[in-house]
Coordinates of C-alpha atoms and ligand atoms in Angstrom, one line a residue:
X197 CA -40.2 -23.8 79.7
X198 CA -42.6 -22.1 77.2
X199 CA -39.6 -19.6 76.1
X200 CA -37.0 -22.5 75.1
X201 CA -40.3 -24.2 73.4
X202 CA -41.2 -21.6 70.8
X203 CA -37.9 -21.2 69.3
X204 CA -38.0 -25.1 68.7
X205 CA -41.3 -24.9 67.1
X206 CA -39.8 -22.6 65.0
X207 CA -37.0 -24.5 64.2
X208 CA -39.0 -27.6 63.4
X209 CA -41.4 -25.3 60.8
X210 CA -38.3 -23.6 58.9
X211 CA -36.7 -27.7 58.4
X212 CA -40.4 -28.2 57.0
X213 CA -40.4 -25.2 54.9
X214 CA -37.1 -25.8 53.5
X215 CA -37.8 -29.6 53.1
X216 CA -41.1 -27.9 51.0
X217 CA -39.2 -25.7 48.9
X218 CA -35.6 -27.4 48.2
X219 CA -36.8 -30.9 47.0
X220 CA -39.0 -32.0 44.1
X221 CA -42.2 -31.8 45.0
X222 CA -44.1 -34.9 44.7
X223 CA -45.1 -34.9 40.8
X224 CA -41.6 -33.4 40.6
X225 CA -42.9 -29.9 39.0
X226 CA -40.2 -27.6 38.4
X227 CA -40.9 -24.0 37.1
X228 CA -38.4 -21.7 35.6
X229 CA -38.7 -18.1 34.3
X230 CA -38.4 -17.4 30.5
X231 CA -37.7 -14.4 29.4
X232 CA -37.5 -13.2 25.6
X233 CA -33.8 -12.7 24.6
X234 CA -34.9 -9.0 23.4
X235 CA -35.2 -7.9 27.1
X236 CA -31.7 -8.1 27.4
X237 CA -31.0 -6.5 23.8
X238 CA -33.2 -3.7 23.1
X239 CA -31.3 -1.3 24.9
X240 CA -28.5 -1.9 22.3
X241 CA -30.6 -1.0 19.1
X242 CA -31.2 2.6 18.5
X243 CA -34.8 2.4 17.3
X244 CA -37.2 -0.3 16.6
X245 CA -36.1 -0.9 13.2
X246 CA -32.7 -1.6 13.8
X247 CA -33.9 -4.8 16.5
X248 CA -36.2 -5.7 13.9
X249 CA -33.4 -6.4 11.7
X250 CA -31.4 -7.9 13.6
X251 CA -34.6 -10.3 15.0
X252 CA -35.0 -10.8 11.5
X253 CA -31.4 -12.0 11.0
X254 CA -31.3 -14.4 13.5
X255 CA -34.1 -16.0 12.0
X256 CA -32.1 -16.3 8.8
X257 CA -29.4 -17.9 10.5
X258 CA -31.6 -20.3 12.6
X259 CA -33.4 -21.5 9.1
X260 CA -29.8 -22.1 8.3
X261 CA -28.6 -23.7 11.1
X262 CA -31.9 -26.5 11.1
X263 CA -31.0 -26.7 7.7
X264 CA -27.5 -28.1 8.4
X265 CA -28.5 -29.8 11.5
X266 CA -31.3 -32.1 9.3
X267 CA -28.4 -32.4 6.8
X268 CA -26.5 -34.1 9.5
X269 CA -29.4 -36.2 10.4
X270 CA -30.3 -37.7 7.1
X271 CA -29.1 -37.2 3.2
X272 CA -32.3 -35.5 2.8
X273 CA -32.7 -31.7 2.5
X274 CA -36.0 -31.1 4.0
X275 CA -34.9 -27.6 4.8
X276 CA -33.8 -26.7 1.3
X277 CA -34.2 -23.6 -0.4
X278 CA -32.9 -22.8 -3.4
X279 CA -32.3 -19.3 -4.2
X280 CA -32.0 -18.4 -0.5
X281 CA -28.8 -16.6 -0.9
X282 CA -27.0 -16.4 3.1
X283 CA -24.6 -14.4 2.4
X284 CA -26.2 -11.0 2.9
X285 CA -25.9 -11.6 7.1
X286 CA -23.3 -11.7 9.2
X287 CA -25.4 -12.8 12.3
X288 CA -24.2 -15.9 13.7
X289 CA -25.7 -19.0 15.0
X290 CA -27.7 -18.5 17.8
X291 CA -29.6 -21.6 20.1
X292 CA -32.9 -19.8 20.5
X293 CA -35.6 -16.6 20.8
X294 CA -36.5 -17.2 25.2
X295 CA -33.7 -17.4 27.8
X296 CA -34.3 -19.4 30.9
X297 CA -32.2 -19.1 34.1
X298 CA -31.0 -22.4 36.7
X299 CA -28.7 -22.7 39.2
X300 CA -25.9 -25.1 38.9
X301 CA -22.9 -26.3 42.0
X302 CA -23.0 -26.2 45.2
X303 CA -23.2 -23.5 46.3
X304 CA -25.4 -22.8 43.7
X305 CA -24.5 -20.2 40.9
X306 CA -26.8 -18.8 38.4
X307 CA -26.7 -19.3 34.7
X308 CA -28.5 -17.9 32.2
X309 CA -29.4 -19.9 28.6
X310 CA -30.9 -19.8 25.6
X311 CA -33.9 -22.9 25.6
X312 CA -32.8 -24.5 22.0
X313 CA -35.7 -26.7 20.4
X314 CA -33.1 -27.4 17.8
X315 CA -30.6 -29.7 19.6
X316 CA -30.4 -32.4 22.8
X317 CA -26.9 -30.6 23.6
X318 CA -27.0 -28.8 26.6
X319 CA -23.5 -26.3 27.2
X320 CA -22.5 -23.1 29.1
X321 CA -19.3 -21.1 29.4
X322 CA -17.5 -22.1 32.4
X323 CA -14.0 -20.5 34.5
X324 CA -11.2 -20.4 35.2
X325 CA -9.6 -22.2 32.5
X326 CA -11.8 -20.3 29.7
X327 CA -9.2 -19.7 27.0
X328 CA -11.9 -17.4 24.7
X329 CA -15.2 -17.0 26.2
X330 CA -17.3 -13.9 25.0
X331 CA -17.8 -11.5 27.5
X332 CA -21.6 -11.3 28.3
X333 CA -23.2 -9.5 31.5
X334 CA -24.2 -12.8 32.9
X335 CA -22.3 -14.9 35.7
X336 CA -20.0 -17.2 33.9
X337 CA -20.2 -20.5 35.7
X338 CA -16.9 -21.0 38.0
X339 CA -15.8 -24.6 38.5
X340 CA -13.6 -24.0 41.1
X341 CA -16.3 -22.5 43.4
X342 CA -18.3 -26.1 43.3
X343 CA -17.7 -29.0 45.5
X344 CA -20.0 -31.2 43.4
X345 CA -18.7 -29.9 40.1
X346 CA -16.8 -33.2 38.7
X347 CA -15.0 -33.3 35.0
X348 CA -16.1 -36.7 33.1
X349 CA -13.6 -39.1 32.4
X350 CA -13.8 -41.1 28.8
X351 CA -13.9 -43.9 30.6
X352 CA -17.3 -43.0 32.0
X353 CA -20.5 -44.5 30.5
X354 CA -21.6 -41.1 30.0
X355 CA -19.2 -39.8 27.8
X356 CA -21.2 -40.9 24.9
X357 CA -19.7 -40.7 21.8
X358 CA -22.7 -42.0 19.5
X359 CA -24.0 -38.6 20.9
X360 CA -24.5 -35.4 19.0
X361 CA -21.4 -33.0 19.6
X362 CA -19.5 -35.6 21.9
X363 CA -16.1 -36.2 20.9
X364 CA -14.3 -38.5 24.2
X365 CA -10.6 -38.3 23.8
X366 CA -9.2 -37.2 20.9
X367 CA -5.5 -36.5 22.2
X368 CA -3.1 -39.4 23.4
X369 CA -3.2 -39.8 27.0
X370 CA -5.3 -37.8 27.7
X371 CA -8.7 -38.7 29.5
X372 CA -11.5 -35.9 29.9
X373 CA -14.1 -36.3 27.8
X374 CA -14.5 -33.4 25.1
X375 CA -17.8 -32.0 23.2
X376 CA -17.2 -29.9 20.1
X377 CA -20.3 -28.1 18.6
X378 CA -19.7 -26.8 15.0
X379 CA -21.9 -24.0 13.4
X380 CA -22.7 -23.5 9.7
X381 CA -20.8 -19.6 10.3
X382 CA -17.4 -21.7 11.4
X383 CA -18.3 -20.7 14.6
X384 CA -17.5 -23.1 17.4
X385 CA -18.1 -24.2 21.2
X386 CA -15.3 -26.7 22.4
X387 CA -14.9 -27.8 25.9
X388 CA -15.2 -31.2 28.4
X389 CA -18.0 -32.7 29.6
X390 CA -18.9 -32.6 33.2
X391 CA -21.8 -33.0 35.6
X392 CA -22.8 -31.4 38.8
X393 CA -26.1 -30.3 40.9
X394 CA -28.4 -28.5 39.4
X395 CA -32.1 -26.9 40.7
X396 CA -34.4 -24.2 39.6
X397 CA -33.9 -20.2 40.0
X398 CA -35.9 -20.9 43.3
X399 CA -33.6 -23.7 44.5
X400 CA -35.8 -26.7 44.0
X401 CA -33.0 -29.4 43.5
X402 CA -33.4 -31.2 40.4
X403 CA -30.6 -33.3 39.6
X404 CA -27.4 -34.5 41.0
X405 CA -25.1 -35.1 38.2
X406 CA -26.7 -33.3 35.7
X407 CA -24.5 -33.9 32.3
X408 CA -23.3 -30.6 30.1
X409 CA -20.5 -29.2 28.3
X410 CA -18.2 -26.8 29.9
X411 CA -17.5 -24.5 27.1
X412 CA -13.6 -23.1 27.5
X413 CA -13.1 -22.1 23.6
X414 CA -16.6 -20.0 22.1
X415 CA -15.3 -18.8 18.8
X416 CA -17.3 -16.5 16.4
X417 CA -20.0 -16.3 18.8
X418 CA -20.6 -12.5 19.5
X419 CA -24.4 -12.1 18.9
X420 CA -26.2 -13.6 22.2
X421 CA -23.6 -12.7 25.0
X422 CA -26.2 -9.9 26.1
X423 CA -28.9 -12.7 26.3
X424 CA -27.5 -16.2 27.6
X425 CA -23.9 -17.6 28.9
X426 CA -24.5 -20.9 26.8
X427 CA -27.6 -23.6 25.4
X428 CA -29.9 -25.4 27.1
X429 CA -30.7 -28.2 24.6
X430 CA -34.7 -29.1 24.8
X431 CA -35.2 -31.8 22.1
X432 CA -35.9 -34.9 23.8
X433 CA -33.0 -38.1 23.5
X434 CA -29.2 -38.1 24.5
X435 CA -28.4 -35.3 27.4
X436 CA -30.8 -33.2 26.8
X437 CA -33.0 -30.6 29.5
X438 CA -36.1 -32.7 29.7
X439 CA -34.5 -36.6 29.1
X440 CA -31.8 -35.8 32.1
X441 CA -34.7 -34.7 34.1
X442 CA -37.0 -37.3 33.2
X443 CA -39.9 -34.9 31.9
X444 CA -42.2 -36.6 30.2
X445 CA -43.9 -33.5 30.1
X446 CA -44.0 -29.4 30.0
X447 CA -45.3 -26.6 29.7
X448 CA -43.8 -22.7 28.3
X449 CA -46.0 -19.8 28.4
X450 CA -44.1 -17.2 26.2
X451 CA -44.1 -14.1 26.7
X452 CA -44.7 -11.2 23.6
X453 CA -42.0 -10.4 21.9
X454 CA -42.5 -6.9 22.3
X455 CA -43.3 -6.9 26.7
X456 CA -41.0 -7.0 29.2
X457 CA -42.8 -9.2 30.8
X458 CA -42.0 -13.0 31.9
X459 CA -42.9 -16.5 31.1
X460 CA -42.0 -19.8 32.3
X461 CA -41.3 -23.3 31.9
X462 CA -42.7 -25.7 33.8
X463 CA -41.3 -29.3 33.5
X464 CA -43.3 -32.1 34.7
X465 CA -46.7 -30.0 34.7
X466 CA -49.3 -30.6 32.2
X467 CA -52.5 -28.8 33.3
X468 CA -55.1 -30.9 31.3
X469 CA -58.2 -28.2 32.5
X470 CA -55.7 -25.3 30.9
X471 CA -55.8 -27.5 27.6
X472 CA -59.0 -28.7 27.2
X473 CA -60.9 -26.4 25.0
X474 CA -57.4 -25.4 23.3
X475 CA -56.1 -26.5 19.4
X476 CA -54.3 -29.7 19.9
X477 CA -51.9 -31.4 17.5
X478 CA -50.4 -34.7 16.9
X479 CA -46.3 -34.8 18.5
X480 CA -44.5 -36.7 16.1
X481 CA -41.2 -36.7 17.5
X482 CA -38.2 -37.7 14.9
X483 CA -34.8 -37.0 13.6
X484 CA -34.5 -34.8 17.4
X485 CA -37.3 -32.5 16.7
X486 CA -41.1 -32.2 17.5
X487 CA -43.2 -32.4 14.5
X488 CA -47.1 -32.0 14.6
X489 CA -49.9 -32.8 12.4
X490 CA -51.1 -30.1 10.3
X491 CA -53.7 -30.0 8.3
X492 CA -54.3 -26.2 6.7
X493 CA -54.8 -22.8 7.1
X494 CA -58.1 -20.5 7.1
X495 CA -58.5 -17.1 6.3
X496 CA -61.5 -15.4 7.3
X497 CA -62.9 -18.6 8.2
X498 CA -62.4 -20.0 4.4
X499 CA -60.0 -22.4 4.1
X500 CA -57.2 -21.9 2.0
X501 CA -56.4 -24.0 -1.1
X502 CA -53.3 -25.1 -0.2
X503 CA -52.7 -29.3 -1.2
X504 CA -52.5 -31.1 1.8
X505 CA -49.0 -32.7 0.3
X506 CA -47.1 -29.2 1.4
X507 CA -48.0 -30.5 4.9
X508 CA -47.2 -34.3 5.1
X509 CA -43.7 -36.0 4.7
X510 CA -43.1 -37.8 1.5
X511 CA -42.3 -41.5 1.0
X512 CA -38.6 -40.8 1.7
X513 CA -40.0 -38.9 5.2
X514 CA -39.0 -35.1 4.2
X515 CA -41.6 -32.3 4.8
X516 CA -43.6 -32.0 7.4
X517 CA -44.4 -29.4 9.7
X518 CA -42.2 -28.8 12.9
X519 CA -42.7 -26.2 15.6
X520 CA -39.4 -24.9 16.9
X521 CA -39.3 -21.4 19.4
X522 CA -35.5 -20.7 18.5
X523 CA -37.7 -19.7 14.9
X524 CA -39.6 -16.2 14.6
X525 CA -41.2 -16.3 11.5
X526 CA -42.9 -19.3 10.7
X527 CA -42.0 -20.9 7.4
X528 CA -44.1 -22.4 4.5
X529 CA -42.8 -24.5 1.7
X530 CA -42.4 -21.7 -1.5
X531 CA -45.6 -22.7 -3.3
X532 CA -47.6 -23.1 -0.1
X533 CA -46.6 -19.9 1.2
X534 CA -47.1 -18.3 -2.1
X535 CA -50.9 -19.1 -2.3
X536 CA -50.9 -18.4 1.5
X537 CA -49.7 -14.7 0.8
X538 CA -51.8 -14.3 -2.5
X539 CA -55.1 -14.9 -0.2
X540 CA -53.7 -12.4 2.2
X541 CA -53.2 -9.7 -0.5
X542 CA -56.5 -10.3 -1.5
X543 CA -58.6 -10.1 2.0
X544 CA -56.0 -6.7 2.8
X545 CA -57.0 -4.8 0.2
X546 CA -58.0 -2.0 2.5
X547 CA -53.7 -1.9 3.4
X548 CA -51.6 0.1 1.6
X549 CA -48.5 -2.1 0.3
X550 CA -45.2 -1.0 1.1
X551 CA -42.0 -2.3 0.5
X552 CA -40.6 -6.0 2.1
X553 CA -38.3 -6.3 4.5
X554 CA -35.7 -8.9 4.1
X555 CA -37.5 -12.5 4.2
X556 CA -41.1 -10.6 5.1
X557 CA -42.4 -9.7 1.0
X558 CA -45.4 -8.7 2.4
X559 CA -45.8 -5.2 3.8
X560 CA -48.0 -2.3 4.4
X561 CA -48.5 1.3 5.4
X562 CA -50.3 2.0 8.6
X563 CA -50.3 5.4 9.0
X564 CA -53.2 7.3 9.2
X565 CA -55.5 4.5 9.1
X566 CA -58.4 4.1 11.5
X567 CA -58.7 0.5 13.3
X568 CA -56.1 -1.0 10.7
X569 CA -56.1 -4.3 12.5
X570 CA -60.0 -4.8 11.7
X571 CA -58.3 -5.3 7.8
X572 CA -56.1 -7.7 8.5
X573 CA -56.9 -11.2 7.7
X574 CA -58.0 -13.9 10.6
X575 CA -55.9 -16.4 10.0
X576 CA -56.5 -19.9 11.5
X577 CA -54.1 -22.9 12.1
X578 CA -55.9 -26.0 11.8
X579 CA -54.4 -29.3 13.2
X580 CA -54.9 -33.3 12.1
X581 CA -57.3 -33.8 15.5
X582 CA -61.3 -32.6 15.6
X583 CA -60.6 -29.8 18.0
X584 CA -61.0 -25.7 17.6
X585 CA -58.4 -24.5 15.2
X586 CA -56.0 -22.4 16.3
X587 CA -56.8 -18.5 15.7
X588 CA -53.8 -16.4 15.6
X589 CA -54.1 -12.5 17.1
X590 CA -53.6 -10.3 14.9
X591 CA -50.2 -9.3 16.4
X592 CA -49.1 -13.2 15.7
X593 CA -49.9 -12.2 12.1
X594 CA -48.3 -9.2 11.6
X595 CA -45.1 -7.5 12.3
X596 CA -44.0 -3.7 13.4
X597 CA -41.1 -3.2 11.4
X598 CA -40.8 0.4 12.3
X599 CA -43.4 2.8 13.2
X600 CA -45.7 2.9 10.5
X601 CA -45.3 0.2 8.6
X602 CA -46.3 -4.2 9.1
X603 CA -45.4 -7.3 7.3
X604 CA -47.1 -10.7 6.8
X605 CA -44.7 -12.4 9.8
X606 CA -44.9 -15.8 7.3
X607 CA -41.7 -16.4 4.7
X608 CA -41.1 -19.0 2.4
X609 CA -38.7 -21.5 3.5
X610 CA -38.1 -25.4 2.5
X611 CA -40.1 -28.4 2.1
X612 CA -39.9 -28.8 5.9
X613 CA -42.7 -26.1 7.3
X614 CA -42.0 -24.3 10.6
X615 CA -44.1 -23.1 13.1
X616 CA -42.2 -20.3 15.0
X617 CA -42.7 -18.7 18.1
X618 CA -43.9 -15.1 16.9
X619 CA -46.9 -17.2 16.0
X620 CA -47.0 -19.0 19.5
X621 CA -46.0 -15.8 21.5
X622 CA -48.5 -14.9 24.5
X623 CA -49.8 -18.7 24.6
X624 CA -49.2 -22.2 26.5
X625 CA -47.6 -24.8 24.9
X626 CA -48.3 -28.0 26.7
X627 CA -45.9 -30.8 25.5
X628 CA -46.8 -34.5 26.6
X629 CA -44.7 -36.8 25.5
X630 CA -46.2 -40.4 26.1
X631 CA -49.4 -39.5 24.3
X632 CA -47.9 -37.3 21.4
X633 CA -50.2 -34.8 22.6
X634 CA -49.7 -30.9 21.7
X635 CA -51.8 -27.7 23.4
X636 CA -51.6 -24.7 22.2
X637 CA -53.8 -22.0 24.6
X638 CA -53.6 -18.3 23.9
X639 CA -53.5 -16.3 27.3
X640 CA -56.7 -14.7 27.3
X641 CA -55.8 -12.0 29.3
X642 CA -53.2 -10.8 26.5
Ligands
NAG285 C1 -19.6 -41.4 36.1 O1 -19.9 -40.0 36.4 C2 -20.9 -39.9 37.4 C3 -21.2 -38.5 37.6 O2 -20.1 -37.7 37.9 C4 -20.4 -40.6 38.7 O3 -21.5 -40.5 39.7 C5 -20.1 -42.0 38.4 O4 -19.6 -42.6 39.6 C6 -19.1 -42.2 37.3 N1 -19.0 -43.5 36.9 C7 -17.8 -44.1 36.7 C8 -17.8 -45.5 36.3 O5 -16.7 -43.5 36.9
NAG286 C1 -24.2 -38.9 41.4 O1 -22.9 -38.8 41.9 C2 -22.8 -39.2 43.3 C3 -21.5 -38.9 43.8 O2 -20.5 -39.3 42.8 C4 -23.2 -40.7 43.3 O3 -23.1 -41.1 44.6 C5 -24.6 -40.9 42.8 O4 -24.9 -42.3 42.7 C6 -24.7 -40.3 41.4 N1 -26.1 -40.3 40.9 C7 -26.4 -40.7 39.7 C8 -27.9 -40.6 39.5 O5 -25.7 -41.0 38.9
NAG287 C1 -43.4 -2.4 20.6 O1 -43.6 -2.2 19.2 C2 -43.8 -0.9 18.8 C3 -44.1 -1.0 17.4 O2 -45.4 -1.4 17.2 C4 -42.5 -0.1 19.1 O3 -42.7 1.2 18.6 C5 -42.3 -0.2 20.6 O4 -41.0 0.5 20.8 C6 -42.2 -1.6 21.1 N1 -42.1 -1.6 22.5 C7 -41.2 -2.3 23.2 C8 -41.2 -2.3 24.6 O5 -40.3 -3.0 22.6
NAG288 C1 -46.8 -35.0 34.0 O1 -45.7 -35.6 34.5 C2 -45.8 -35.8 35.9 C3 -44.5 -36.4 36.4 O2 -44.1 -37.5 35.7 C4 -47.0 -36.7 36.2 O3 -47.1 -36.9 37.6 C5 -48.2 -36.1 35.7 O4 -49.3 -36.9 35.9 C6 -48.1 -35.8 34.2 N1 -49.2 -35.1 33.8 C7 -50.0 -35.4 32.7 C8 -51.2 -34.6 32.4 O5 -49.7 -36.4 32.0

């Protein structure tokens, strides 16, 4: 009797388990890993300086690319910046700085994409049928391995075509729904819609029939095929990551740029005792982005006189100040940025200047100097709420470049400012979306 008893005690506490671990936990809290794209790259870049050109080029591009997008979006040019000239790279389009990983079908299959704060669109490479996918080291998702994996028809109600990127049927008789992202370099994703299951790296099912493109035709695209097999889009509306799922709120930790180390994403987790003594802004969520409420910058606890204009929108609702992790550098309208760097200069006088560095002006020699970091600035993000400002690290300040010499990691961009993630590396960002509420927590233990 007891023998044929303990094996069905056992039996009854692995259903449990499993029941624990492969549904939605109660408040429905999902983690995922995040990982910095450069992880995957820096083994391809023979010294720092090289990666640190090409980081820096795909922040070019991506100040491009929400440049275009917002020209889509309105007749205004928020992101606007004369003089920039483009032409000098050759780095494409790109959907973002942190990868994330989910598996997709039944059975499940891993895929691993770039988190895009710049679009609702959410796409991957899928097989067989890929007539030009770009070869990357990750698992290409294969339709044909999925029983739940089911190609959307034009005449379902979620082939959309009032949304971003989705086309329906553009040939005669034919009936699968097709998306068609274009990028400012002519490069291109084209495929059909679909949906299937979806859950986290750890199998916690999410969705059923989750909604994305199937890429079959990636063209021009050569630049992220060592980091991500496609975009997961994160702005909130249409099909995007966190509407799908019904997240009304999440949470990234991310990772230094310059660790191996992990982060992660939880969706539907909002820790309000991580949060409470941490900068908080204002979400004001338009045109498919997240804006905050800035108010200013300080610099060794002075504040900076920069007109509070630079950070509001104007009467036809350009400017601004958005916060987007697919950005490095953080961007300041010309004249803002300009008194921001003068102060800088000023309060560095200890650091030797040295020569910029594509969109960084503001450089200096480090060699040889003892405690260099004490001379650099504290620089302080203040926000539109009564809370403790922000106060940046000094390696969210500054950049390595190459061994011995740093930049200012702030450019000059349009009228639209941009708070990028090399300022919001090693910290929680709490989004919650009801309240247009904002945290911002540097990990202490960075
Ligand atoms: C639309 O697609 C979804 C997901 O595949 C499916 O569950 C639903 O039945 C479809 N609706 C129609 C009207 O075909
Ligand atoms: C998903 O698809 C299945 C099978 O087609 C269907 O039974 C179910 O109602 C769909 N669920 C949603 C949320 O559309
Ligand atoms: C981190 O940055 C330094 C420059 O400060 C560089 O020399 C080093 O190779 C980087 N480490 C990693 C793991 O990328
Ligand atoms: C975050 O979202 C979940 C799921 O909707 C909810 O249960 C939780 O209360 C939310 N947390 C906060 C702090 O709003």
């Amino acid at each position: 009797m007891a023998k044929t008893l303990i094996p069905n005690i056992f039996l009854v506490l692995v259903v449990l388990i499993s029941l624990g671990t492969n549904a939605l936990s109660d408040k429905g809290v999902a983690r995922f890993p995040l990982y910095h794209r450069e992880k995957f790259m820096a083994s391809h870049f023979k010294d720092h300086h090289s990666l640190v050109k090409a980081r820096l080029g795909r922040d070019r591009a991506r100040f491009k690319l929400l440049h275009q997008r917002h020209l889509q979006h309105s007749n205004s040019a928020p992101f606007l910046r004369p003089n920039v000239d483009f032409k000098e790279t050759n780095v494409f389009e790109e959907g973002g700085e942190y990868v994330t990983v989910l598996k997709v079908g039944n059975p499940p299959q891993k895929v691993q994409l770039l988190v895009d704060m710049g679009t609702p669109f959410t796409w991957w490479q899928c097989q067989p049928g890929c007539t030009q996918c770009y070869s990357t080291p990750h698992h290409i998702f294969d339709t044909s391995m999925s029983s739940t994996y089911t190609q959307t028809d034009c005449s379902n109600g979620s082939c959309d075509v009032q949304q971003l990127y989705i086309q329906g049927c553009v040939r005669r008789g034919e009936h699968q729904c097709r998306f068609s992202v274009h990028y400012v370099d002519r490069s291109v994703s084209e495929g059909i819609m679909a949906t299937d299951t979806i859950s986290t790296d750890e199998g916690v099912h999410l969705r059923n029939n989750f909604s994305f493109g199937c890429g079959s035709r990636i063209t021009g695209i050569d630049m992220f095929n060592e980091a991500a097999t496609g975009i997961l889009g994160f702005v909130p509306g249409g099909y995007s990551f966190p509407t799908q799922l019904q997240a009304n709120n999440f949470t990234f930790f991310l990772p230094y740029y310059n660790t191996t180390d992990g982060g992660t994403l939880d969706l539907n987790y909002y820790d309000e005792f991580r949060f409470q003594h941490s900068s908080t802004a204002i979400l004001d969520i338009r045109t498919d982005r997240y804006y905050l409420l800035f108010s200013g910058i300080e610099m060794n606890e002075v504040a900076i006189p920069i007109p509070p204009e630079f950070w509001e929108f104007d009467s036809d609702g350009v400017g601004g100040v958005t916060i987007d992790t697919g950005t490095t550098i953080t961007k300041f309208p010309e004249k803002a940025y300009d008194i921001f760097k003068d102060y800088f200069i000023r309060k560095a006088q200890g650091l030797p200047r040295a020569p910029g560095e594509d969109q960084l002006d503001t450089c200096f020699y480090v060699k040889g100097l003892y405690a260099w970091t004490d001379l650099v600035p504290k620089v302080k993000f203040l926000f539109k709420v009564r809370n403790p400002p922000l106060k940046l690290d000094v390696r969210q300040v500054v950049m390595a470049v190459s061994d011995d010499k740093y930049c200012l990691a702030f450019a000059a961009g349009g009228r639209t400012s941009i708070i990028g993630s090399w300022q919001l590396q090693g910290s929680y960002i709490g989004f919650k979306l009801p309240s247009h509420v904002l945290g911002i927590q540097p990990r202490s233990s960075y």
